[in-house]
JSON list of C-alpha atoms in Angstrom, two decimals:
[
{"chain": "A", "resi": 13, "resn": "MET", "atom": "CA", "xyz": [51.95, -49.90, -43.63]},
{"chain": "A", "resi": 14, "resn": "SER", "atom": "CA", "xyz": [54.26, -49.57, -40.65]},
{"chain": "A", "resi": 15, "resn": "SER", "atom": "CA", "xyz": [53.17, -48.31, -37.24]},
{"chain": "A", "resi": 16, "resn": "HIS", "atom": "CA", "xyz": [55.20, -45.17, -37.94]},
{"chain": "A", "resi": 17, "resn": "ASP", "atom": "CA", "xyz": [53.27, -44.57, -41.13]},
{"chain": "A", "resi": 18, "resn": "GLU", "atom": "CA", "xyz": [49.93, -45.10, -39.32]},
{"chain": "A", "resi": 19, "resn": "ALA", "atom": "CA", "xyz": [50.86, -42.58, -36.59]},
{"chain": "A", "resi": 20, "resn": "SER", "atom": "CA", "xyz": [51.82, -40.06, -39.25]},
{"chain": "A", "resi": 21, "resn": "ALA", "atom": "CA", "xyz": [48.46, -40.57, -40.97]},
{"chain": "A", "resi": 22, "resn": "ASP", "atom": "CA", "xyz": [46.56, -40.07, -37.69]},
{"chain": "A", "resi": 23, "resn": "ALA", "atom": "CA", "xyz": [48.48, -36.91, -36.98]},
{"chain": "A", "resi": 24, "resn": "GLY", "atom": "CA", "xyz": [47.70, -35.67, -40.44]},
{"chain": "A", "resi": 25, "resn": "ASP", "atom": "CA", "xyz": [43.99, -36.31, -39.97]},
{"chain": "A", "resi": 26, "resn": "GLY", "atom": "CA", "xyz": [44.04, -34.44, -36.65]},
{"chain": "A", "resi": 27, "resn": "ALA", "atom": "CA", "xyz": [45.77, -31.51, -38.19]},
{"chain": "A", "resi": 28, "resn": "SER", "atom": "CA", "xyz": [43.26, -31.42, -41.04]},
{"chain": "A", "resi": 29, "resn": "HIS", "atom": "CA", "xyz": [40.34, -31.28, -38.55]},
{"chain": "A", "resi": 30, "resn": "ALA", "atom": "CA", "xyz": [41.89, -28.58, -36.37]},
{"chain": "A", "resi": 31, "resn": "PRO", "atom": "CA", "xyz": [40.61, -25.63, -38.46]},
{"chain": "A", "resi": 32, "resn": "ASP", "atom": "CA", "xyz": [37.04, -27.03, -38.29]},
{"chain": "A", "resi": 33, "resn": "LEU", "atom": "CA", "xyz": [37.30, -27.43, -34.51]},
{"chain": "A", "resi": 34, "resn": "LEU", "atom": "CA", "xyz": [38.60, -23.90, -34.09]},
{"chain": "A", "resi": 35, "resn": "ALA", "atom": "CA", "xyz": [35.86, -22.53, -36.33]},
{"chain": "A", "resi": 36, "resn": "SER", "atom": "CA", "xyz": [33.22, -24.41, -34.28]},
{"chain": "A", "resi": 37, "resn": "LEU", "atom": "CA", "xyz": [34.65, -23.10, -31.02]},
{"chain": "A", "resi": 38, "resn": "GLU", "atom": "CA", "xyz": [34.74, -19.58, -32.42]},
{"chain": "A", "resi": 39, "resn": "MET", "atom": "CA", "xyz": [31.08, -19.81, -33.49]},
{"chain": "A", "resi": 40, "resn": "ARG", "atom": "CA", "xyz": [30.08, -21.06, -30.03]},
{"chain": "A", "resi": 41, "resn": "LEU", "atom": "CA", "xyz": [32.05, -18.26, -28.40]},
{"chain": "A", "resi": 42, "resn": "LYS", "atom": "CA", "xyz": [30.35, -15.66, -30.58]},
{"chain": "A", "resi": 43, "resn": "ALA", "atom": "CA", "xyz": [26.95, -17.19, -29.79]},
{"chain": "A", "resi": 44, "resn": "GLU", "atom": "CA", "xyz": [27.71, -17.05, -26.06]},
{"chain": "A", "resi": 45, "resn": "GLN", "atom": "CA", "xyz": [28.86, -13.45, -26.38]},
{"chain": "A", "resi": 46, "resn": "ALA", "atom": "CA", "xyz": [25.67, -12.54, -28.26]},
{"chain": "A", "resi": 47, "resn": "THR", "atom": "CA", "xyz": [23.55, -14.23, -25.58]},
{"chain": "A", "resi": 48, "resn": "THR", "atom": "CA", "xyz": [25.45, -12.42, -22.86]},
{"chain": "A", "resi": 49, "resn": "CYS", "atom": "CA", "xyz": [24.99, -9.08, -24.60]},
{"chain": "A", "resi": 50, "resn": "ALA", "atom": "CA", "xyz": [21.25, -9.73, -25.01]},
{"chain": "A", "resi": 51, "resn": "LEU", "atom": "CA", "xyz": [20.91, -10.65, -21.33]},
{"chain": "A", "resi": 52, "resn": "GLN", "atom": "CA", "xyz": [22.85, -7.56, -20.30]},
{"chain": "A", "resi": 53, "resn": "ALA", "atom": "CA", "xyz": [20.59, -5.38, -22.46]},
{"chain": "A", "resi": 54, "resn": "GLU", "atom": "CA", "xyz": [17.48, -7.04, -20.99]},
{"chain": "A", "resi": 55, "resn": "LEU", "atom": "CA", "xyz": [18.85, -6.56, -17.47]},
{"chain": "A", "resi": 56, "resn": "ALA", "atom": "CA", "xyz": [19.51, -2.88, -18.19]},
{"chain": "A", "resi": 57, "resn": "VAL", "atom": "CA", "xyz": [15.93, -2.43, -19.39]},
{"chain": "A", "resi": 58, "resn": "LEU", "atom": "CA", "xyz": [14.56, -4.16, -16.28]},
{"chain": "A", "resi": 59, "resn": "ARG", "atom": "CA", "xyz": [16.82, -2.10, -14.03]},
{"chain": "A", "resi": 60, "resn": "GLU", "atom": "CA", "xyz": [15.63, 1.12, -15.66]},
{"chain": "A", "resi": 61, "resn": "ALA", "atom": "CA", "xyz": [11.99, 0.03, -15.35]},
{"chain": "A", "resi": 62, "resn": "LEU", "atom": "CA", "xyz": [12.48, -0.72, -11.64]},
{"chain": "A", "resi": 63, "resn": "GLN", "atom": "CA", "xyz": [14.16, 2.64, -11.10]},
{"chain": "A", "resi": 64, "resn": "THR", "atom": "CA", "xyz": [11.28, 4.38, -12.87]},
{"chain": "A", "resi": 65, "resn": "GLN", "atom": "CA", "xyz": [8.73, 2.50, -10.78]},
{"chain": "A", "resi": 66, "resn": "ARG", "atom": "CA", "xyz": [10.64, 3.44, -7.64]},
{"chain": "A", "resi": 67, "resn": "LEU", "atom": "CA", "xyz": [10.63, 7.12, -8.65]},
{"chain": "A", "resi": 68, "resn": "VAL", "atom": "CA", "xyz": [6.89, 7.01, -9.35]},
{"chain": "A", "resi": 69, "resn": "PHE", "atom": "CA", "xyz": [6.32, 5.18, -6.07]},
{"chain": "A", "resi": 70, "resn": "ASP", "atom": "CA", "xyz": [8.26, 7.82, -4.12]},
{"chain": "A", "resi": 71, "resn": "THR", "atom": "CA", "xyz": [6.55, 10.79, -5.81]},
{"chain": "A", "resi": 72, "resn": "LEU", "atom": "CA", "xyz": [3.05, 9.67, -4.79]},
{"chain": "A", "resi": 73, "resn": "PRO", "atom": "CA", "xyz": [1.71, 12.29, -2.35]},
{"chain": "A", "resi": 74, "resn": "TYR", "atom": "CA", "xyz": [0.04, 9.73, -0.07]},
{"chain": "A", "resi": 75, "resn": "PRO", "atom": "CA", "xyz": [1.82, 7.19, 2.14]},
{"chain": "A", "resi": 76, "resn": "VAL", "atom": "CA", "xyz": [1.89, 3.80, 0.42]},
{"chain": "A", "resi": 77, "resn": "PHE", "atom": "CA", "xyz": [3.30, 0.44, 1.47]},
{"chain": "A", "resi": 78, "resn": "TYR", "atom": "CA", "xyz": [3.10, -3.14, 0.24]},
{"chain": "A", "resi": 79, "resn": "GLN", "atom": "CA", "xyz": [3.35, -6.54, 1.88]},
{"chain": "A", "resi": 80, "resn": "ASP", "atom": "CA", "xyz": [4.19, -10.02, 0.61]},
{"chain": "A", "resi": 81, "resn": "GLU", "atom": "CA", "xyz": [2.00, -13.12, 0.86]},
{"chain": "A", "resi": 82, "resn": "PHE", "atom": "CA", "xyz": [2.99, -13.57, 4.51]},
{"chain": "A", "resi": 83, "resn": "SER", "atom": "CA", "xyz": [1.86, -10.04, 5.48]},
{"chain": "A", "resi": 84, "resn": "ARG", "atom": "CA", "xyz": [5.47, -8.90, 5.81]},
{"chain": "A", "resi": 85, "resn": "PHE", "atom": "CA", "xyz": [6.33, -5.34, 4.83]},
{"chain": "A", "resi": 86, "resn": "ARG", "atom": "CA", "xyz": [8.40, -5.26, 1.65]},
{"chain": "A", "resi": 87, "resn": "GLY", "atom": "CA", "xyz": [8.40, -1.60, 0.69]},
{"chain": "A", "resi": 88, "resn": "PHE", "atom": "CA", "xyz": [7.39, 1.92, 1.67]},
{"chain": "A", "resi": 89, "resn": "ASN", "atom": "CA", "xyz": [7.32, 5.09, -0.38]},
{"chain": "A", "resi": 90, "resn": "ARG", "atom": "CA", "xyz": [8.95, 8.33, 0.69]},
{"chain": "A", "resi": 91, "resn": "ALA", "atom": "CA", "xyz": [5.69, 9.87, 1.95]},
{"chain": "A", "resi": 92, "resn": "TYR", "atom": "CA", "xyz": [5.18, 6.91, 4.32]},
{"chain": "A", "resi": 93, "resn": "VAL", "atom": "CA", "xyz": [8.72, 7.08, 5.67]},
{"chain": "A", "resi": 94, "resn": "ASP", "atom": "CA", "xyz": [8.47, 10.84, 6.17]},
{"chain": "A", "resi": 95, "resn": "MET", "atom": "CA", "xyz": [5.09, 10.65, 7.88]},
{"chain": "A", "resi": 96, "resn": "PHE", "atom": "CA", "xyz": [6.16, 8.08, 10.46]},
{"chain": "A", "resi": 97, "resn": "ASN", "atom": "CA", "xyz": [9.79, 9.14, 10.66]},
{"chain": "A", "resi": 98, "resn": "TRP", "atom": "CA", "xyz": [11.08, 5.62, 10.15]},
{"chain": "A", "resi": 99, "resn": "SER", "atom": "CA", "xyz": [14.10, 4.12, 8.50]},
{"chain": "A", "resi": 100, "resn": "THR", "atom": "CA", "xyz": [12.91, 1.78, 5.75]},
{"chain": "A", "resi": 101, "resn": "GLY", "atom": "CA", "xyz": [15.11, -1.00, 7.06]},
{"chain": "A", "resi": 102, "resn": "ASP", "atom": "CA", "xyz": [13.45, -0.84, 10.48]},
{"chain": "A", "resi": 103, "resn": "MET", "atom": "CA", "xyz": [10.25, -2.51, 9.26]},
{"chain": "A", "resi": 104, "resn": "LEU", "atom": "CA", "xyz": [11.22, -4.54, 6.17]},
{"chain": "A", "resi": 105, "resn": "GLY", "atom": "CA", "xyz": [10.38, -8.19, 6.74]},
{"chain": "A", "resi": 106, "resn": "LYS", "atom": "CA", "xyz": [8.18, -7.42, 9.76]},
{"chain": "A", "resi": 107, "resn": "THR", "atom": "CA", "xyz": [4.40, -7.38, 10.10]},
{"chain": "A", "resi": 108, "resn": "VAL", "atom": "CA", "xyz": [1.85, -5.01, 11.57]},
{"chain": "A", "resi": 109, "resn": "LEU", "atom": "CA", "xyz": [2.36, -6.84, 14.87]},
{"chain": "A", "resi": 110, "resn": "ASP", "atom": "CA", "xyz": [5.73, -5.10, 15.06]},
{"chain": "A", "resi": 111, "resn": "LEU", "atom": "CA", "xyz": [4.55, -1.55, 14.32]},
{"chain": "A", "resi": 112, "resn": "PRO", "atom": "CA", "xyz": [5.86, 0.55, 17.23]},
{"chain": "A", "resi": 113, "resn": "THR", "atom": "CA", "xyz": [3.29, 3.34, 16.85]},
{"chain": "A", "resi": 114, "resn": "LEU", "atom": "CA", "xyz": [0.23, 1.09, 17.18]},
{"chain": "A", "resi": 115, "resn": "PRO", "atom": "CA", "xyz": [-1.28, 0.08, 20.53]},
{"chain": "A", "resi": 116, "resn": "MET", "atom": "CA", "xyz": [-0.61, -3.57, 21.31]},
{"chain": "A", "resi": 117, "resn": "ASP", "atom": "CA", "xyz": [-4.30, -4.42, 21.71]},
{"chain": "A", "resi": 118, "resn": "VAL", "atom": "CA", "xyz": [-5.23, -3.47, 18.11]},
{"chain": "A", "resi": 119, "resn": "ARG", "atom": "CA", "xyz": [-2.32, -5.14, 16.33]},
{"chain": "A", "resi": 120, "resn": "PRO", "atom": "CA", "xyz": [-3.78, -8.69, 16.20]},
{"chain": "A", "resi": 121, "resn": "GLN", "atom": "CA", "xyz": [-6.99, -7.38, 14.60]},
{"chain": "A", "resi": 122, "resn": "LEU", "atom": "CA", "xyz": [-5.05, -5.43, 11.98]},
{"chain": "A", "resi": 123, "resn": "LYS", "atom": "CA", "xyz": [-2.86, -8.46, 11.26]},
{"chain": "A", "resi": 124, "resn": "ALA", "atom": "CA", "xyz": [-5.96, -10.62, 10.77]},
{"chain": "A", "resi": 125, "resn": "GLU", "atom": "CA", "xyz": [-7.39, -8.03, 8.37]},
{"chain": "A", "resi": 126, "resn": "ASP", "atom": "CA", "xyz": [-4.16, -7.99, 6.35]},
{"chain": "A", "resi": 127, "resn": "ASP", "atom": "CA", "xyz": [-4.16, -11.80, 6.17]},
{"chain": "A", "resi": 128, "resn": "GLU", "atom": "CA", "xyz": [-7.79, -11.82, 5.00]},
{"chain": "A", "resi": 129, "resn": "VAL", "atom": "CA", "xyz": [-7.21, -9.22, 2.26]},
{"chain": "A", "resi": 130, "resn": "ILE", "atom": "CA", "xyz": [-4.19, -11.15, 0.99]},
{"chain": "A", "resi": 131, "resn": "ALA", "atom": "CA", "xyz": [-5.83, -14.59, 1.10]},
{"chain": "A", "resi": 132, "resn": "THR", "atom": "CA", "xyz": [-9.00, -13.46, -0.69]},
{"chain": "A", "resi": 133, "resn": "THR", "atom": "CA", "xyz": [-7.42, -10.82, -2.94]},
{"chain": "A", "resi": 134, "resn": "GLY", "atom": "CA", "xyz": [-10.02, -8.56, -1.40]},
{"chain": "A", "resi": 135, "resn": "HIS", "atom": "CA", "xyz": [-10.00, -4.96, -0.30]},
{"chain": "A", "resi": 136, "resn": "LEU", "atom": "CA", "xyz": [-10.58, -3.02, 2.88]},
{"chain": "A", "resi": 137, "resn": "SER", "atom": "CA", "xyz": [-11.53, 0.61, 3.48]},
{"chain": "A", "resi": 138, "resn": "ARG", "atom": "CA", "xyz": [-12.04, 2.20, 6.87]},
{"chain": "A", "resi": 139, "resn": "GLU", "atom": "CA", "xyz": [-11.32, 5.25, 8.95]},
{"chain": "A", "resi": 140, "resn": "MET", "atom": "CA", "xyz": [-8.83, 4.93, 11.78]},
{"chain": "A", "resi": 141, "resn": "VAL", "atom": "CA", "xyz": [-6.97, 7.07, 14.28]},
{"chain": "A", "resi": 142, "resn": "THR", "atom": "CA", "xyz": [-3.24, 6.62, 13.67]},
{"chain": "A", "resi": 143, "resn": "PRO", "atom": "CA", "xyz": [-0.69, 7.48, 16.37]},
{"chain": "A", "resi": 144, "resn": "MET", "atom": "CA", "xyz": [2.36, 9.34, 15.07]},
{"chain": "A", "resi": 145, "resn": "ALA", "atom": "CA", "xyz": [5.98, 9.22, 16.20]},
{"chain": "A", "resi": 146, "resn": "ASP", "atom": "CA", "xyz": [5.66, 12.66, 17.84]},
{"chain": "A", "resi": 147, "resn": "GLY", "atom": "CA", "xyz": [2.83, 11.49, 20.08]},
{"chain": "A", "resi": 148, "resn": "ASN", "atom": "CA", "xyz": [0.05, 13.16, 18.10]},
{"chain": "A", "resi": 149, "resn": "ALA", "atom": "CA", "xyz": [-2.71, 11.21, 16.36]},
{"chain": "A", "resi": 150, "resn": "LEU", "atom": "CA", "xyz": [-4.18, 11.75, 12.90]},
{"chain": "A", "resi": 151, "resn": "ASP", "atom": "CA", "xyz": [-7.53, 10.72, 11.47]},
{"chain": "A", "resi": 152, "resn": "MET", "atom": "CA", "xyz": [-6.68, 8.56, 8.48]},
{"chain": "A", "resi": 153, "resn": "LEU", "atom": "CA", "xyz": [-8.60, 6.83, 5.71]},
{"chain": "A", "resi": 154, "resn": "PHE", "atom": "CA", "xyz": [-6.95, 3.43, 5.26]},
{"chain": "A", "resi": 155, "resn": "TYR", "atom": "CA", "xyz": [-7.39, 1.48, 2.03]},
{"chain": "A", "resi": 156, "resn": "SER", "atom": "CA", "xyz": [-5.78, -1.84, 1.10]},
{"chain": "A", "resi": 157, "resn": "VAL", "atom": "CA", "xyz": [-6.20, -4.24, -1.82]},
{"chain": "A", "resi": 158, "resn": "GLY", "atom": "CA", "xyz": [-4.77, -7.72, -2.35]},
{"chain": "A", "resi": 159, "resn": "PHE", "atom": "CA", "xyz": [-3.02, -8.91, -5.48]},
{"chain": "A", "resi": 160, "resn": "ARG", "atom": "CA", "xyz": [-1.98, -12.24, -6.98]},
{"chain": "A", "resi": 161, "resn": "LYS", "atom": "CA", "xyz": [1.26, -13.52, -8.44]},
{"chain": "A", "resi": 162, "resn": "PRO", "atom": "CA", "xyz": [1.44, -14.51, -12.14]},
{"chain": "A", "resi": 163, "resn": "ASP", "atom": "CA", "xyz": [0.74, -18.13, -11.15]},
{"chain": "A", "resi": 164, "resn": "GLY", "atom": "CA", "xyz": [-2.51, -17.10, -9.46]},
{"chain": "A", "resi": 165, "resn": "THR", "atom": "CA", "xyz": [-1.43, -17.56, -5.86]},
{"chain": "A", "resi": 166, "resn": "PRO", "atom": "CA", "xyz": [-1.79, -14.73, -3.30]},
{"chain": "A", "resi": 167, "resn": "GLY", "atom": "CA", "xyz": [1.05, -12.26, -3.69]},
{"chain": "A", "resi": 168, "resn": "GLY", "atom": "CA", "xyz": [0.41, -9.70, -0.99]},
{"chain": "A", "resi": 169, "resn": "LEU", "atom": "CA", "xyz": [-1.32, -6.34, -0.66]},
{"chain": "A", "resi": 170, "resn": "VAL", "atom": "CA", "xyz": [-0.84, -2.68, -1.43]},
{"chain": "A", "resi": 171, "resn": "ALA", "atom": "CA", "xyz": [-2.19, -0.09, 1.00]},
{"chain": "A", "resi": 172, "resn": "THR", "atom": "CA", "xyz": [-2.38, 3.67, 1.34]},
{"chain": "A", "resi": 173, "resn": "LEU", "atom": "CA", "xyz": [-3.30, 6.17, 4.03]},
{"chain": "A", "resi": 174, "resn": "VAL", "atom": "CA", "xyz": [-5.02, 9.50, 3.42]},
{"chain": "A", "resi": 175, "resn": "ASP", "atom": "CA", "xyz": [-4.93, 12.16, 6.11]},
{"chain": "A", "resi": 176, "resn": "ILE", "atom": "CA", "xyz": [-8.54, 13.26, 6.74]},
{"chain": "A", "resi": 177, "resn": "THR", "atom": "CA", "xyz": [-7.83, 15.03, 10.03]},
{"chain": "A", "resi": 178, "resn": "THR", "atom": "CA", "xyz": [-8.94, 18.44, 8.72]},
{"chain": "A", "resi": 179, "resn": "ARG", "atom": "CA", "xyz": [-12.21, 17.02, 7.42]},
{"chain": "A", "resi": 180, "resn": "LYS", "atom": "CA", "xyz": [-12.89, 15.15, 10.66]},
{"chain": "A", "resi": 181, "resn": "ASN", "atom": "CA", "xyz": [-12.12, 18.24, 12.74]},
{"chain": "A", "resi": 182, "resn": "LEU", "atom": "CA", "xyz": [-14.62, 20.21, 10.67]},
{"chain": "A", "resi": 183, "resn": "GLU", "atom": "CA", "xyz": [-17.21, 17.45, 11.12]},
{"chain": "A", "resi": 184, "resn": "ARG", "atom": "CA", "xyz": [-16.64, 17.43, 14.89]},
{"chain": "A", "resi": 185, "resn": "ALA", "atom": "CA", "xyz": [-16.87, 21.22, 15.02]},
{"chain": "A", "resi": 186, "resn": "ALA", "atom": "CA", "xyz": [-20.11, 21.20, 13.01]},
{"chain": "A", "resi": 187, "resn": "HIS", "atom": "CA", "xyz": [-21.55, 18.49, 15.26]},
{"chain": "A", "resi": 188, "resn": "ALA", "atom": "CA", "xyz": [-20.62, 20.42, 18.40]},
{"chain": "A", "resi": 189, "resn": "MET", "atom": "CA", "xyz": [-22.16, 23.60, 16.98]},
{"chain": "A", "resi": 190, "resn": "ALA", "atom": "CA", "xyz": [-25.36, 21.75, 16.11]},
{"chain": "A", "resi": 191, "resn": "GLN", "atom": "CA", "xyz": [-25.58, 20.35, 19.63]},
{"chain": "A", "resi": 192, "resn": "GLU", "atom": "CA", "xyz": [-25.02, 23.82, 21.09]},
{"chain": "A", "resi": 193, "resn": "GLN", "atom": "CA", "xyz": [-27.73, 25.30, 18.90]},
{"chain": "A", "resi": 194, "resn": "GLN", "atom": "CA", "xyz": [-30.11, 22.50, 19.83]},
{"chain": "A", "resi": 195, "resn": "ALA", "atom": "CA", "xyz": [-29.42, 23.10, 23.52]},
{"chain": "A", "resi": 196, "resn": "ILE", "atom": "CA", "xyz": [-30.22, 26.80, 23.12]},
{"chain": "A", "resi": 197, "resn": "PHE", "atom": "CA", "xyz": [-33.29, 25.96, 21.03]},
{"chain": "A", "resi": 198, "resn": "ASP", "atom": "CA", "xyz": [-34.59, 23.60, 23.71]},
{"chain": "A", "resi": 199, "resn": "SER", "atom": "CA", "xyz": [-33.93, 26.05, 26.54]},
{"chain": "A", "resi": 200, "resn": "VAL", "atom": "CA", "xyz": [-36.27, 28.71, 25.12]},
{"chain": "A", "resi": 201, "resn": "SER", "atom": "CA", "xyz": [-39.34, 29.15, 27.35]},
{"chain": "A", "resi": 202, "resn": "ILE", "atom": "CA", "xyz": [-41.85, 29.17, 24.50]},
{"chain": "A", "resi": 203, "resn": "GLY", "atom": "CA", "xyz": [-42.79, 26.48, 22.03]},
{"chain": "A", "resi": 204, "resn": "ILE", "atom": "CA", "xyz": [-41.09, 26.89, 18.64]},
{"chain": "A", "resi": 205, "resn": "ALA", "atom": "CA", "xyz": [-41.60, 24.95, 15.44]},
{"chain": "A", "resi": 206, "resn": "PHE", "atom": "CA", "xyz": [-39.96, 25.33, 12.04]},
{"chain": "A", "resi": 207, "resn": "PHE", "atom": "CA", "xyz": [-41.76, 24.76, 8.75]},
{"chain": "A", "resi": 208, "resn": "VAL", "atom": "CA", "xyz": [-40.14, 24.78, 5.30]},
{"chain": "A", "resi": 209, "resn": "GLN", "atom": "CA", "xyz": [-42.55, 25.19, 2.40]},
{"chain": "A", "resi": 210, "resn": "ARG", "atom": "CA", "xyz": [-45.39, 24.33, 4.79]},
{"chain": "A", "resi": 211, "resn": "ARG", "atom": "CA", "xyz": [-43.68, 21.10, 5.82]},
{"chain": "A", "resi": 212, "resn": "PHE", "atom": "CA", "xyz": [-42.77, 20.56, 9.44]},
{"chain": "A", "resi": 213, "resn": "ARG", "atom": "CA", "xyz": [-39.04, 20.27, 10.00]},
{"chain": "A", "resi": 214, "resn": "GLN", "atom": "CA", "xyz": [-38.22, 20.76, 13.66]},
{"chain": "A", "resi": 215, "resn": "CYS", "atom": "CA", "xyz": [-39.53, 21.88, 17.05]},
{"chain": "A", "resi": 216, "resn": "ASN", "atom": "CA", "xyz": [-38.11, 22.36, 20.49]},
{"chain": "A", "resi": 217, "resn": "ARG", "atom": "CA", "xyz": [-38.90, 20.22, 23.50]},
{"chain": "A", "resi": 218, "resn": "LEU", "atom": "CA", "xyz": [-41.54, 22.60, 24.90]},
{"chain": "A", "resi": 219, "resn": "MET", "atom": "CA", "xyz": [-43.48, 22.39, 21.65]},
{"chain": "A", "resi": 220, "resn": "GLU", "atom": "CA", "xyz": [-43.22, 18.60, 21.78]},
{"chain": "A", "resi": 221, "resn": "ARG", "atom": "CA", "xyz": [-44.70, 18.59, 25.28]},
{"chain": "A", "resi": 222, "resn": "MET", "atom": "CA", "xyz": [-47.44, 20.96, 24.22]},
{"chain": "A", "resi": 223, "resn": "PHE", "atom": "CA", "xyz": [-48.64, 18.91, 21.25]},
{"chain": "A", "resi": 224, "resn": "GLY", "atom": "CA", "xyz": [-47.30, 15.47, 22.03]}
]
């Protein structure tokens, strides 16, 4: 067979394989398109879930924020932003050391507490006086809890603040009233003692001096 005949045979073989190659490419293209569609659908589901979580987060009536494993603020809900009159971007990526409303001398302690909660996946609950942007201060109940990432390493913390100013004001008013009543009780010039169901409950200072 001549070289011309061999070239013609090779060309014929290539032409005969061309439909198979095109079919294979078409199958791969369809598979890629199907994968892309599946990823787009999954991404849409995740995006909707994140939007739903964001809506739920923002509808919570109490201020809530969360930090990452390095104690950096990563998100605030609407109640938190409204309470402190901040722009969310002002504090993202920063720590409690950068909070403008907190006195400088308490920031290191709060930072250490955040680090401890995150490292141990623990929790913290305490009452605190929180300065506001308008110069006023509110009595707040602060609660934080640490969480872990899927791989088990510390992931950060979630915290909330509950305004207990009204309750604390009532407690202070009740305490002041009790002190006033005790002062009047002790100023009486005769000894007085109270018994409830024949059990001694209280006496004034004059009665104490009279009977020791």
